[in-house]
Amino acid sequence: MLPRGLKYDDFPEESDEQWMLLALKEARTASDANEVPVGAVIVCENHLIASSHNQREELQDPTAHAEILAITQAAAEIGFWRLENTILYVTLEPCIMCAGAVLQARIPRVVFGASDPKGGAVHSMYQILTDSRLNHQCHVTGGILAEPCGVLLSEFFRQQRKLGKK
Amino acid sequence: MLPRGLKYDDFPEESDEQWMLLALKEARTASDANEVPVGAVIVCENHLIASSHNQREELQDPTAHAEILAITQAAAEIGFWRLENTILYVTLEPCIMCAGAVLQARIPRVVFGASDPKGGAVHSMYQILTDSRLNHQCHVTGGILAEPCGVLLSEFFRQQRKLGKK
């Protein structure tokens, strides 16, 4: 877990990359634990309030994606289920479940790294976060540090195939 | 929490309604706790393995829908994130987040009660569970005890409006 209250407001123009580097650090923690390497952090008014990584195998919980764990953490930190004034940074385009959780939490902005052509629900397979028929929409920025975020994933799956695991 | 291992296999043809009655019981528990009344149970080979209700307000967690809590419970019960040979019964058509969680958990069948025209992701707004582009599809049965499931919700919202809450 990264230190709470960490700030980057001295470098506003670079802050998306700075926060994504922290999400990437979480993703590496997942990789080291033999989990699909996805990491997420949540920032509120330029302060870190949650950070997590995919823990599906460790917890044997299919809902234990980085974003769900970070959202639950952030709500506990704030003491309220509405995550107003927050930004979610995540290394991979959220899946349907996690995009749905972003709507449930009313997160106003999502920044992601690599796209997920097979399961991404932000721009690849669905456009859940920008569907004007629903009761909440998000500002979305994709492709921040997309290369290192994606390389970490492809390297993980390459290793898994080598070991005959995936 | 309902007793684990409960069985209904003496009445297979009525079992969908029997299990939905338990989900409805969970939904009533939610209502009594001033939560939006949605309840869910998960059954594995005709044995109850999880039961839960919406606890968003109590836990102040935007992910604490009945289905997410029941899925996490069921995985803990089985000790594996894949909920093979299970059926999820839920009183309301799942939202995007919960439909996505059903896919993540590889649940083979979902039975729901009332439809949710504004946010349902099974047949109303999206058809997440039957999208052949994704890596998992579900058998879906809708409308089981739709009336009592729906009345419980409309009555809850009527009361909330009366109290000026929603």
Coordinates of C-alpha atoms in Angstrom, one line a residue:
Chain A
M1 CA 0.0 0.0 0.0
L2 CA 1.3 3.4 -1.0
P3 CA 1.5 6.3 1.6
R4 CA -1.9 8.1 1.9
G5 CA -1.9 11.8 1.3
L6 CA 0.9 11.8 -1.2
K7 CA 0.7 14.9 -3.4
Y8 CA 2.0 15.8 -6.9
D9 CA 0.5 19.3 -7.2
D10 CA 3.8 20.9 -7.9
F11 CA 3.7 19.4 -11.4
P12 CA 0.1 19.7 -12.5
E13 CA 0.9 19.3 -16.2
E14 CA 2.7 16.0 -15.5
S15 CA 0.4 14.7 -12.8
D16 CA -1.5 12.1 -15.0
E17 CA 1.8 10.4 -15.7
Q18 CA 3.0 10.7 -12.1
W19 CA -0.2 9.1 -10.8
M20 CA -0.1 6.4 -13.5
L21 CA 3.5 5.6 -12.4
L22 CA 2.1 4.7 -9.0
A23 CA -0.6 2.6 -10.6
L24 CA 2.1 0.9 -12.6
K25 CA 4.0 0.2 -9.3
E26 CA 0.9 -1.5 -8.0
A27 CA 0.7 -3.5 -11.2
R28 CA 4.3 -4.7 -10.7
T29 CA 3.4 -5.8 -7.2
A30 CA 0.6 -7.9 -8.8
S31 CA 3.0 -9.4 -11.3
D32 CA 5.5 -10.3 -8.5
A33 CA 2.6 -12.2 -6.8
N34 CA 1.8 -14.0 -10.0
E35 CA -1.4 -12.1 -10.5
V36 CA -2.5 -10.5 -13.9
P37 CA -0.6 -7.2 -13.5
V38 CA -3.1 -4.4 -13.3
G39 CA -2.8 -1.6 -10.8
A40 CA -5.0 1.3 -9.8
V41 CA -4.8 4.4 -7.6
I42 CA -7.5 6.9 -6.7
V43 CA -6.7 10.5 -6.1
C44 CA -9.0 13.1 -4.4
E45 CA -8.1 16.8 -4.9
N46 CA -4.6 15.8 -5.8
H47 CA -4.1 13.5 -2.8
L48 CA -3.7 9.8 -3.0
I49 CA -6.6 8.1 -1.1
A50 CA -6.5 4.5 -2.4
S51 CA -4.1 2.2 -4.2
S52 CA -4.5 -1.5 -5.1
H53 CA -3.7 -4.2 -7.6
N54 CA -5.5 -7.2 -9.0
Q55 CA -5.7 -9.9 -6.3
R56 CA -8.1 -12.4 -7.9
E57 CA -5.8 -15.4 -7.2
E58 CA -4.6 -14.4 -3.8
L59 CA -8.1 -13.7 -2.5
Q60 CA -9.8 -16.3 -4.8
D61 CA -12.4 -13.6 -5.4
P62 CA -13.6 -12.9 -9.0
T63 CA -14.5 -9.4 -8.0
A64 CA -11.0 -8.6 -6.7
H65 CA -9.9 -6.5 -9.6
A66 CA -7.6 -3.5 -8.9
E67 CA -10.3 -0.9 -9.5
I68 CA -13.0 -2.6 -7.3
L69 CA -10.5 -2.9 -4.4
A70 CA -9.4 0.7 -4.8
I71 CA -13.0 2.0 -5.0
T72 CA -13.9 0.1 -1.8
Q73 CA -10.7 1.5 -0.1
A74 CA -11.4 5.1 -1.3
A75 CA -15.0 5.0 0.0
A76 CA -13.7 3.7 3.4
E77 CA -11.2 6.5 3.4
I78 CA -13.8 9.2 2.6
G79 CA -16.5 7.5 4.6
F80 CA -19.0 8.0 1.8
W81 CA -20.0 5.8 -1.1
R82 CA -20.0 8.7 -3.6
L83 CA -16.4 9.3 -4.7
E84 CA -16.9 12.9 -5.8
N85 CA -13.9 15.0 -6.8
T86 CA -11.8 11.9 -7.4
I87 CA -9.8 10.5 -10.4
L88 CA -9.2 6.8 -10.9
Y89 CA -5.9 5.9 -12.5
V90 CA -5.7 2.3 -13.8
T91 CA -3.0 0.7 -16.0
L92 CA -5.5 -1.3 -18.2
E93 CA -8.8 -0.2 -19.7
P94 CA -11.5 -1.2 -17.2
C95 CA -13.6 -4.3 -17.8
I96 CA -17.5 -4.2 -17.7
M97 CA -17.6 -4.9 -14.0
C98 CA -15.1 -2.2 -13.1
A99 CA -16.6 0.4 -15.5
G100 CA -19.9 -0.3 -13.9
A101 CA -18.4 0.2 -10.5
V102 CA -17.0 3.6 -11.6
L103 CA -20.6 4.6 -12.4
Q104 CA -21.9 3.3 -9.1
A105 CA -19.2 5.3 -7.3
R106 CA -20.0 8.4 -9.4
I107 CA -16.3 8.9 -10.1
P108 CA -16.0 12.0 -12.4
R109 CA -12.8 11.1 -14.2
V110 CA -11.0 7.9 -15.3
V111 CA -7.5 7.8 -16.7
F112 CA -6.2 4.5 -18.1
G113 CA -3.0 3.2 -19.6
A114 CA -3.2 0.3 -22.1
S115 CA -6.4 -0.6 -24.1
D116 CA -8.0 -4.0 -23.7
P117 CA -9.4 -4.9 -27.2
K118 CA -11.0 -8.2 -25.9
G119 CA -12.7 -7.0 -22.7
G120 CA -12.3 -3.2 -22.3
A121 CA -15.6 -1.5 -21.5
V122 CA -14.5 2.2 -21.9
H123 CA -13.8 2.3 -25.6
S124 CA -13.0 -1.2 -27.0
M125 CA -16.0 -3.5 -26.5
Y126 CA -18.4 -1.0 -24.8
Q127 CA -18.4 2.7 -24.0
I128 CA -20.0 2.4 -20.6
L129 CA -18.5 5.5 -19.1
T130 CA -19.8 7.9 -21.7
D131 CA -23.3 6.4 -22.3
S132 CA -25.6 9.4 -22.1
R133 CA -28.6 7.1 -21.4
L134 CA -27.2 6.3 -18.0
N135 CA -27.4 8.4 -14.8
H136 CA -23.7 9.2 -14.7
Q137 CA -21.0 9.9 -17.2
C138 CA -17.2 10.2 -16.9
H139 CA -14.4 12.2 -18.4
V140 CA -12.0 9.7 -19.8
T141 CA -8.3 9.9 -20.8
G142 CA -6.8 6.8 -22.3
G143 CA -3.3 5.9 -23.4
I144 CA -1.3 7.4 -20.4
L145 CA 1.9 5.4 -20.2
A146 CA 0.2 2.9 -22.4
E147 CA 3.4 1.2 -23.5
P148 CA 4.9 0.2 -20.1
C149 CA 1.4 -0.7 -18.8
G150 CA 0.9 -3.0 -21.8
V151 CA 4.4 -4.4 -21.9
L152 CA 4.0 -5.5 -18.3
L153 CA 0.8 -7.4 -19.2
S154 CA 2.2 -9.0 -22.4
E155 CA 5.4 -10.0 -20.6
F156 CA 3.3 -11.6 -17.8
F157 CA 1.2 -13.7 -20.3
R158 CA 4.3 -14.6 -22.2
Q159 CA 5.9 -16.0 -19.0
Q160 CA 2.7 -17.8 -18.1
R161 CA 2.5 -19.5 -21.5
K162 CA 6.1 -20.5 -21.1
L163 CA 5.1 -22.2 -17.8
G164 CA 2.1 -23.7 -19.5
K165 CA -0.3 -21.8 -17.2
K166 CA -2.5 -19.6 -19.4
Chain B
M1 CA -27.7 -14.8 6.5
L2 CA -29.7 -17.9 5.5
P3 CA -28.6 -21.4 6.5
R4 CA -25.9 -22.9 4.2
G5 CA -26.6 -26.2 2.5
L6 CA -30.4 -25.6 2.3
K7 CA -31.9 -27.8 -0.4
Y8 CA -35.0 -27.7 -2.6
D9 CA -34.4 -30.7 -4.9
D10 CA -37.7 -32.4 -3.9
F11 CA -39.4 -29.8 -6.1
P12 CA -37.2 -29.3 -9.1
E13 CA -40.0 -27.7 -11.2
E14 CA -40.7 -25.1 -8.6
S15 CA -37.1 -24.6 -7.5
D16 CA -36.6 -21.2 -9.4
E17 CA -39.5 -19.7 -7.4
Q18 CA -38.3 -21.3 -4.2
W19 CA -34.9 -19.9 -4.5
M20 CA -36.3 -16.5 -5.5
L21 CA -38.4 -16.5 -2.4
L22 CA -35.1 -16.6 -0.4
A23 CA -33.7 -13.8 -2.5
L24 CA -36.8 -11.8 -1.7
K25 CA -36.4 -12.5 2.0
E26 CA -32.9 -11.0 1.7
A27 CA -34.4 -8.0 -0.2
R28 CA -36.8 -7.5 2.7
T29 CA -33.9 -7.4 5.1
A30 CA -32.4 -4.7 3.0
S31 CA -35.7 -2.7 3.1
D32 CA -35.9 -3.0 6.9
A33 CA -32.4 -1.6 7.1
N34 CA -33.4 1.4 4.8
E35 CA -31.4 0.1 1.9
V36 CA -32.7 -0.2 -1.7
P37 CA -34.3 -3.6 -1.4
V38 CA -32.5 -6.0 -3.6
G39 CA -31.6 -9.6 -2.5
A40 CA -29.5 -12.4 -4.0
V41 CA -28.7 -16.0 -3.4
I42 CA -26.3 -18.4 -5.1
V43 CA -27.0 -22.0 -5.4
C44 CA -24.5 -24.7 -6.3
E45 CA -25.8 -28.1 -7.3
N46 CA -29.1 -27.3 -5.6
H47 CA -27.5 -26.2 -2.3
L48 CA -27.5 -22.7 -1.0
I49 CA -23.9 -21.4 -0.8
A50 CA -24.4 -17.6 -0.5
S51 CA -27.1 -15.1 0.3
S52 CA -26.9 -11.3 0.6
H53 CA -28.7 -8.0 0.1
N54 CA -27.8 -4.6 -0.9
Q55 CA -25.7 -2.9 1.8
R56 CA -24.4 0.2 0.1
E57 CA -25.6 2.6 2.8
E58 CA -24.6 0.4 5.8
L59 CA -21.1 -0.3 4.4
Q60 CA -20.8 3.1 2.6
D61 CA -19.4 1.1 -0.3
P62 CA -20.6 1.7 -3.8
T63 CA -19.7 -1.9 -4.8
A64 CA -21.8 -3.5 -2.0
H65 CA -24.7 -4.6 -4.2
A66 CA -26.4 -7.9 -3.3
E67 CA -24.9 -9.7 -6.3
I68 CA -21.3 -8.6 -5.6
L69 CA -21.5 -9.5 -1.9
A70 CA -23.1 -12.9 -2.8
I71 CA -20.4 -13.7 -5.4
T72 CA -17.6 -12.9 -3.0
Q73 CA -19.3 -15.0 -0.3
A74 CA -19.8 -17.9 -2.8
A75 CA -16.2 -17.9 -3.9
A76 CA -15.1 -18.0 -0.3
E77 CA -17.4 -20.9 0.3
I78 CA -16.1 -22.8 -2.7
G79 CA -12.5 -21.7 -2.2
F80 CA -12.2 -20.9 -5.9
W81 CA -12.9 -17.7 -8.0
R82 CA -14.7 -19.7 -10.7
L83 CA -18.3 -20.3 -9.7
E84 CA -18.9 -23.3 -11.9
N85 CA -22.2 -25.2 -11.6
T86 CA -23.9 -22.3 -9.8
I87 CA -27.0 -20.3 -10.3
L88 CA -27.4 -16.7 -9.2
Y89 CA -30.9 -15.6 -8.1
V90 CA -31.5 -11.9 -7.7
T91 CA -34.7 -9.9 -7.2
L92 CA -33.8 -7.2 -9.7
E93 CA -32.2 -7.3 -13.1
P94 CA -28.4 -6.8 -12.5
C95 CA -26.7 -3.5 -13.2
I96 CA -23.6 -3.2 -15.4
M97 CA -21.2 -3.7 -12.5
C98 CA -23.0 -6.9 -11.3
A99 CA -23.5 -8.3 -14.8
G100 CA -19.8 -7.8 -15.3
A101 CA -19.1 -9.6 -12.0
V102 CA -21.2 -12.6 -13.2
L103 CA -19.0 -12.8 -16.3
Q104 CA -15.8 -12.5 -14.2
A105 CA -17.1 -15.3 -11.9
R106 CA -18.1 -17.5 -14.9
I107 CA -21.6 -18.1 -13.4
P108 CA -23.4 -20.3 -15.9
R109 CA -27.0 -19.2 -15.1
V110 CA -28.7 -16.1 -13.8
V111 CA -32.4 -15.9 -12.7
F112 CA -33.8 -12.5 -11.9
G113 CA -37.1 -11.1 -10.8
A114 CA -38.1 -7.6 -11.8
S115 CA -36.7 -5.8 -14.8
D116 CA -34.8 -2.5 -14.4
P117 CA -35.6 -0.3 -17.4
K118 CA -33.2 2.5 -16.4
G119 CA -30.1 0.5 -15.4
G120 CA -30.6 -3.2 -16.2
A121 CA -27.7 -4.7 -18.1
V122 CA -29.2 -8.1 -18.9
H123 CA -31.9 -7.1 -21.3
S124 CA -33.0 -3.5 -20.6
M125 CA -30.1 -1.2 -21.3
Y126 CA -27.4 -3.7 -22.3
Q127 CA -27.3 -7.5 -22.9
I128 CA -24.0 -8.1 -21.2
L129 CA -24.7 -11.7 -20.2
T130 CA -25.5 -13.0 -23.7
D131 CA -22.9 -11.0 -25.7
S132 CA -21.2 -13.6 -27.9
R133 CA -18.1 -11.4 -28.4
L134 CA -17.1 -11.9 -24.8
N135 CA -15.4 -14.9 -23.3
H136 CA -18.4 -16.1 -21.2
Q137 CA -22.1 -16.2 -21.8
C138 CA -24.9 -17.0 -19.4
H139 CA -28.3 -18.7 -19.5
V140 CA -30.8 -16.1 -18.3
T141 CA -34.3 -16.5 -17.0
G142 CA -36.1 -13.2 -16.2
G143 CA -39.5 -12.4 -14.5
I144 CA -39.5 -15.0 -11.7
L145 CA -41.7 -13.5 -9.0
A146 CA -41.3 -10.2 -10.8
E147 CA -44.3 -8.7 -9.2
P148 CA -43.4 -9.1 -5.5
C149 CA -39.8 -8.2 -6.3
G150 CA -40.9 -5.1 -8.1
V151 CA -43.5 -4.1 -5.6
L152 CA -41.0 -4.2 -2.8
L153 CA -38.8 -1.7 -4.7
S154 CA -41.6 0.7 -5.8
E155 CA -43.0 0.7 -2.2
F156 CA -39.5 1.5 -0.9
F157 CA -39.0 4.4 -3.2
R158 CA -42.6 5.6 -2.5
Q159 CA -41.8 5.7 1.2
Q160 CA -38.5 7.4 0.6
R161 CA -40.1 10.1 -1.5
K162 CA -42.7 10.6 1.2
L163 CA -39.8 11.2 3.7
G164 CA -38.2 13.5 1.1
K165 CA -35.1 11.3 0.9
K166 CA -34.9 10.1 -2.8

